[in-house]
XYZ file of N, CA and C in Angstrom:
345
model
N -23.204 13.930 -7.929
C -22.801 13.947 -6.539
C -23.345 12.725 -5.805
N -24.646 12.302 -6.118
C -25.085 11.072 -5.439
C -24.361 9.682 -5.825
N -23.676 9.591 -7.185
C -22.923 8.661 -7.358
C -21.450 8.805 -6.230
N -21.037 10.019 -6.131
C -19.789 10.263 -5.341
C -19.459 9.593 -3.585
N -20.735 10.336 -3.384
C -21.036 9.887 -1.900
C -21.672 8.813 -1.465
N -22.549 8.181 -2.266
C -23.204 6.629 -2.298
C -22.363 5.502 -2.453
N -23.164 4.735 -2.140
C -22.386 3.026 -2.123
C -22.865 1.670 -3.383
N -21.308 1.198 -3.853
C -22.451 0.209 -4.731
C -22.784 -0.953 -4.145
N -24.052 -1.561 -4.722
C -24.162 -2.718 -4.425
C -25.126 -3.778 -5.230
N -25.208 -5.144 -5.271
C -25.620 -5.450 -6.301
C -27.097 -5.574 -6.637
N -27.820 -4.350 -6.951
C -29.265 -4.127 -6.988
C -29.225 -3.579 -8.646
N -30.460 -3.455 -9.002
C -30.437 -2.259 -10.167
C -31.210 -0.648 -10.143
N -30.789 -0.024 -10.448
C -30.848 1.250 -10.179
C -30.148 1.751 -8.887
N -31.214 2.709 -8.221
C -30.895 3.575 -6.896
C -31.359 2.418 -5.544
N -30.996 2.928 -4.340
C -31.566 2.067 -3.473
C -31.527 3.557 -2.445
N -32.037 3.036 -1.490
C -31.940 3.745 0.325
C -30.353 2.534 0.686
N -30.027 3.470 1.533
C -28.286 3.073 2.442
C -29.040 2.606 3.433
N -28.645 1.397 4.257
C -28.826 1.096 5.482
C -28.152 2.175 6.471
N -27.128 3.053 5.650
C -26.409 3.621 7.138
C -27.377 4.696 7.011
N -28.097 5.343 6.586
C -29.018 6.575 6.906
C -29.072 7.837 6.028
N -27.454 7.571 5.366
C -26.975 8.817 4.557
C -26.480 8.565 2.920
N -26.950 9.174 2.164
C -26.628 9.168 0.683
C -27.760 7.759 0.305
N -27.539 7.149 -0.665
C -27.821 5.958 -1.971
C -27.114 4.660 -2.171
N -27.662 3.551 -2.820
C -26.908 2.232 -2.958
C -27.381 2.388 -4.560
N -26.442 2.244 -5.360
C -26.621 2.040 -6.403
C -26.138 0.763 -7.174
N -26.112 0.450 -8.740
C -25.746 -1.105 -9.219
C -25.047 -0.520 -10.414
N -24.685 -1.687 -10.677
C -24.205 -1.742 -11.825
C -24.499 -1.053 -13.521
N -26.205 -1.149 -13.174
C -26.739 -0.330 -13.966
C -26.214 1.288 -14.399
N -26.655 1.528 -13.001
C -26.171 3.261 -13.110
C -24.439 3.732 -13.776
N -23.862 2.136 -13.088
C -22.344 2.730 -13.119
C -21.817 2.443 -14.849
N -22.516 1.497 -15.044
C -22.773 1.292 -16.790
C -23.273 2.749 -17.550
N -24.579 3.407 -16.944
C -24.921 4.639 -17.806
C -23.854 5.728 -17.883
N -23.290 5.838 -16.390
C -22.621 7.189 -16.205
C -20.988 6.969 -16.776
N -20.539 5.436 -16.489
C -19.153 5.403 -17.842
C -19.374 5.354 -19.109
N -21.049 5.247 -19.706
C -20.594 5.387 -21.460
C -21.244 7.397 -21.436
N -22.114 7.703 -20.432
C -22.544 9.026 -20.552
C -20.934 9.541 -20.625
N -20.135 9.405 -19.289
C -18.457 10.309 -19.918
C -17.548 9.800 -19.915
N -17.550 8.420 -20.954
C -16.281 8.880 -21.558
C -15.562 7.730 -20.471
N -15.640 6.701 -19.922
C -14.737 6.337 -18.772
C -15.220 4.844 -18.998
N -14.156 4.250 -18.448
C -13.769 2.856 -17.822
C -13.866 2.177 -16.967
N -13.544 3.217 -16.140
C -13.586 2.662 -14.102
C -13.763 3.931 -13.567
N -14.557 3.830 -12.577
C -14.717 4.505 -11.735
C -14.062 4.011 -10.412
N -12.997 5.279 -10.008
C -12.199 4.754 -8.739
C -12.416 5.460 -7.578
N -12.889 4.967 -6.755
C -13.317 6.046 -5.537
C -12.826 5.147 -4.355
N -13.450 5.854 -3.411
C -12.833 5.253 -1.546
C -14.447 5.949 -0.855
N -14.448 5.966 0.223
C -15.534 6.601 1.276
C -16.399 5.715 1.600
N -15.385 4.152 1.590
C -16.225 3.253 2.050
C -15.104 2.053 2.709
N -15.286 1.473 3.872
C -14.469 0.423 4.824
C -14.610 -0.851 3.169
N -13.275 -1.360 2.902
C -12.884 -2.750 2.167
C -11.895 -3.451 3.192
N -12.502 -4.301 3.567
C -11.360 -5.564 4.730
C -10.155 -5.242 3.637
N -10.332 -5.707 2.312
C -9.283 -6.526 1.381
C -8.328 -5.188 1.058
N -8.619 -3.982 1.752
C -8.151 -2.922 0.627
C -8.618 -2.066 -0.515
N -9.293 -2.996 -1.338
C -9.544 -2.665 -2.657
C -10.702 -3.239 -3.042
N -11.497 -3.428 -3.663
C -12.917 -4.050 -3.820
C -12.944 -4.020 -5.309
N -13.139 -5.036 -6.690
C -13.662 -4.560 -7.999
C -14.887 -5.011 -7.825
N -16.038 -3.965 -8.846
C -17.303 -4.647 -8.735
C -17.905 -3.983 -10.212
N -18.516 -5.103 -10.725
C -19.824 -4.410 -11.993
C -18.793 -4.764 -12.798
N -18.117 -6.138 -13.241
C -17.260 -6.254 -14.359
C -15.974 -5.455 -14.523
N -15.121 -4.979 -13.506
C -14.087 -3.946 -13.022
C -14.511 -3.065 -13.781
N -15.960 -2.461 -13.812
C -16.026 -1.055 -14.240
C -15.684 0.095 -12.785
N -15.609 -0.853 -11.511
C -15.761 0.161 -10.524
C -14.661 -0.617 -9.322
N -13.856 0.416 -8.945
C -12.768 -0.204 -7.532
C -12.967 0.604 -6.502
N -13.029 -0.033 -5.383
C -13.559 0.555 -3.829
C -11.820 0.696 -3.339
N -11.445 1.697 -3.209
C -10.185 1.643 -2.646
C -9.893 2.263 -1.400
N -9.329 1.600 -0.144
C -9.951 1.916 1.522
C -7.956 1.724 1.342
N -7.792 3.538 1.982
C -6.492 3.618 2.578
C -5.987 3.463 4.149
N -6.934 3.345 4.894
C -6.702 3.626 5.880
C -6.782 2.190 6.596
N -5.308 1.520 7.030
C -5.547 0.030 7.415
C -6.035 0.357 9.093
N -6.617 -0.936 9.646
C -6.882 -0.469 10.630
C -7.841 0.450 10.985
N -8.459 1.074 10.436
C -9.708 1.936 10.360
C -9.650 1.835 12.304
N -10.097 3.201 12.183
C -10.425 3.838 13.829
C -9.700 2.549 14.895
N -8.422 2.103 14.656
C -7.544 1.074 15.364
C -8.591 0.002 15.564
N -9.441 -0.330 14.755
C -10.519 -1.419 15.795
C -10.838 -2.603 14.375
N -11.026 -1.903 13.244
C -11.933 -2.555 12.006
C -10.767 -4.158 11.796
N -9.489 -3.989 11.824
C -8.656 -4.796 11.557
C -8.352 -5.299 10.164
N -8.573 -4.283 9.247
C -8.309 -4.491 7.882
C -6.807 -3.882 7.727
N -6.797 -4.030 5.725
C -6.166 -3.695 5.569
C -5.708 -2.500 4.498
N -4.863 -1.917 3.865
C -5.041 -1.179 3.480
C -4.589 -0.817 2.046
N -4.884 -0.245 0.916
C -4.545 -0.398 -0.782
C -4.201 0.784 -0.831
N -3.334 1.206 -2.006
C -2.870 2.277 -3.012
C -3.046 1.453 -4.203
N -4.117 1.998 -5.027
C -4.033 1.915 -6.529
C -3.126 2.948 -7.575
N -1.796 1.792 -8.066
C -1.410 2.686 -8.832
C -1.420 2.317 -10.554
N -1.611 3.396 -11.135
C -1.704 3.008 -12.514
C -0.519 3.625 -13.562
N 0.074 2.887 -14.409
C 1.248 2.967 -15.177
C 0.279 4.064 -16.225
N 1.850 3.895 -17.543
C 1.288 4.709 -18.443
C -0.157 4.083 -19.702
N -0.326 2.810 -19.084
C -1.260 2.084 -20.047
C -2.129 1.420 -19.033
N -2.457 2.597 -17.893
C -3.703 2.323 -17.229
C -3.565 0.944 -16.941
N -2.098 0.392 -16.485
C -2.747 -1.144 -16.127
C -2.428 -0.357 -14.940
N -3.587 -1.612 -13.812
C -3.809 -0.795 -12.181
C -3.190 -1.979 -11.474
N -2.554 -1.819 -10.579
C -1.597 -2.448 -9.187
C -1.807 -1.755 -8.076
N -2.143 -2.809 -7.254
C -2.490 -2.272 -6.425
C -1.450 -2.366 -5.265
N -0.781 -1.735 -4.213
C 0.127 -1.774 -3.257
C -0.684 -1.992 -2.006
N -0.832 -3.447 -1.337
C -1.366 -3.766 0.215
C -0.936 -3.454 1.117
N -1.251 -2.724 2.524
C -0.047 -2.725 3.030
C -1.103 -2.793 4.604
N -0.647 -3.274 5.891
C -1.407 -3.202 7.331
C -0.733 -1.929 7.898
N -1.910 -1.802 9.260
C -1.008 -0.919 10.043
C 0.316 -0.924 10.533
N 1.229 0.328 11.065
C 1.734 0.184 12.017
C 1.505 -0.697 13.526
N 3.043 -1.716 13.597
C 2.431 -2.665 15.122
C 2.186 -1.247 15.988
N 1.438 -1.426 17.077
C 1.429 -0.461 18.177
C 2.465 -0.058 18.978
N 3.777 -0.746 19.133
C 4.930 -0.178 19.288
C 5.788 0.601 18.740
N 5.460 0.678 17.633
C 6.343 1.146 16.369
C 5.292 2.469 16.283
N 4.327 2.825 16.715
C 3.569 3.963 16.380
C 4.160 5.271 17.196
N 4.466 5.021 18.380
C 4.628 6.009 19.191
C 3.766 7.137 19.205
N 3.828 8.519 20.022
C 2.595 9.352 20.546
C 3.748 10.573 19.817
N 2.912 11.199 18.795
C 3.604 12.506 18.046
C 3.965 13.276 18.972
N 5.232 14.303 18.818
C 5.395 15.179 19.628
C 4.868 16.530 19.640
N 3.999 16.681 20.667
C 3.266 17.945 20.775
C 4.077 19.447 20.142
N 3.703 20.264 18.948
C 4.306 21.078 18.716
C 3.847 22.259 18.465
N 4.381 23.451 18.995
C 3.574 24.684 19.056
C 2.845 25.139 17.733
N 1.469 25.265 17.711
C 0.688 25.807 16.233
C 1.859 26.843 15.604
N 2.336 26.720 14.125
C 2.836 27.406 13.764
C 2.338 29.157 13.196
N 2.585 29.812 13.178
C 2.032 31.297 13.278
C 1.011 31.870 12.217
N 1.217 31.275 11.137
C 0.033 31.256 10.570
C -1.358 30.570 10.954
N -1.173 29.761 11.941
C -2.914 29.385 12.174
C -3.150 30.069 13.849
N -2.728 31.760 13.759
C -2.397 31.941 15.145
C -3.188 33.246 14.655
């Protein structure tokens, strides 16, 4: 779980997060825990990438950030990693919606099951 919710970065072993919450870990760890099961890459998100997508530790590990635009302010952009039948990975870039083109959803009555 501490690999899940933590951040990598290029240290060895564990670290303290500057943001307050979870671990910074390296390359090290992400080396033990892909030959401990069995894996290649580790693909996760729960972290802001300007670029989208981030590889790090020899593409044993991809940072993948869907959300372009983060809280309308960050000004990034945003990735879908997709992978064929031979695990080659592509990634799809894509920015926000312009702010005209977003428009304000239309308010609609809670449907009856969450009633």
């Amino acid at each position: 779980c501490d690999l899940m919710w933590s951040d990598p970065e290029d240290i060895d072993g564990w670290g303290l997060s500057p943001r307050g919450a979870g671990y910074l870990f390296g390359g090290d760890v992400v080396a033990q825990f892909n030959s401990t099961n069995a894996v290649e890459l580790i693909a996760r998100a729960h972290q802001l990438v300007m670029e989208g997508y981030k590889h790090m530790f020899n593409d044993t590990l991809v940072t993948v950030w869907s959300a372009p635009n983060y809280c309308y302010r960050c000004g990034n952009v945003a990735a879908i990693l997709e992978l064929d039948e031979h695990l080659t990975k592509n990634f799809k870039i894509f920015e926000a919606a312009p702010q005209e083109a977003r428009g304000v959803p239309a308010k609609k009555p809670a449907p009856d099951y969450f009633l």
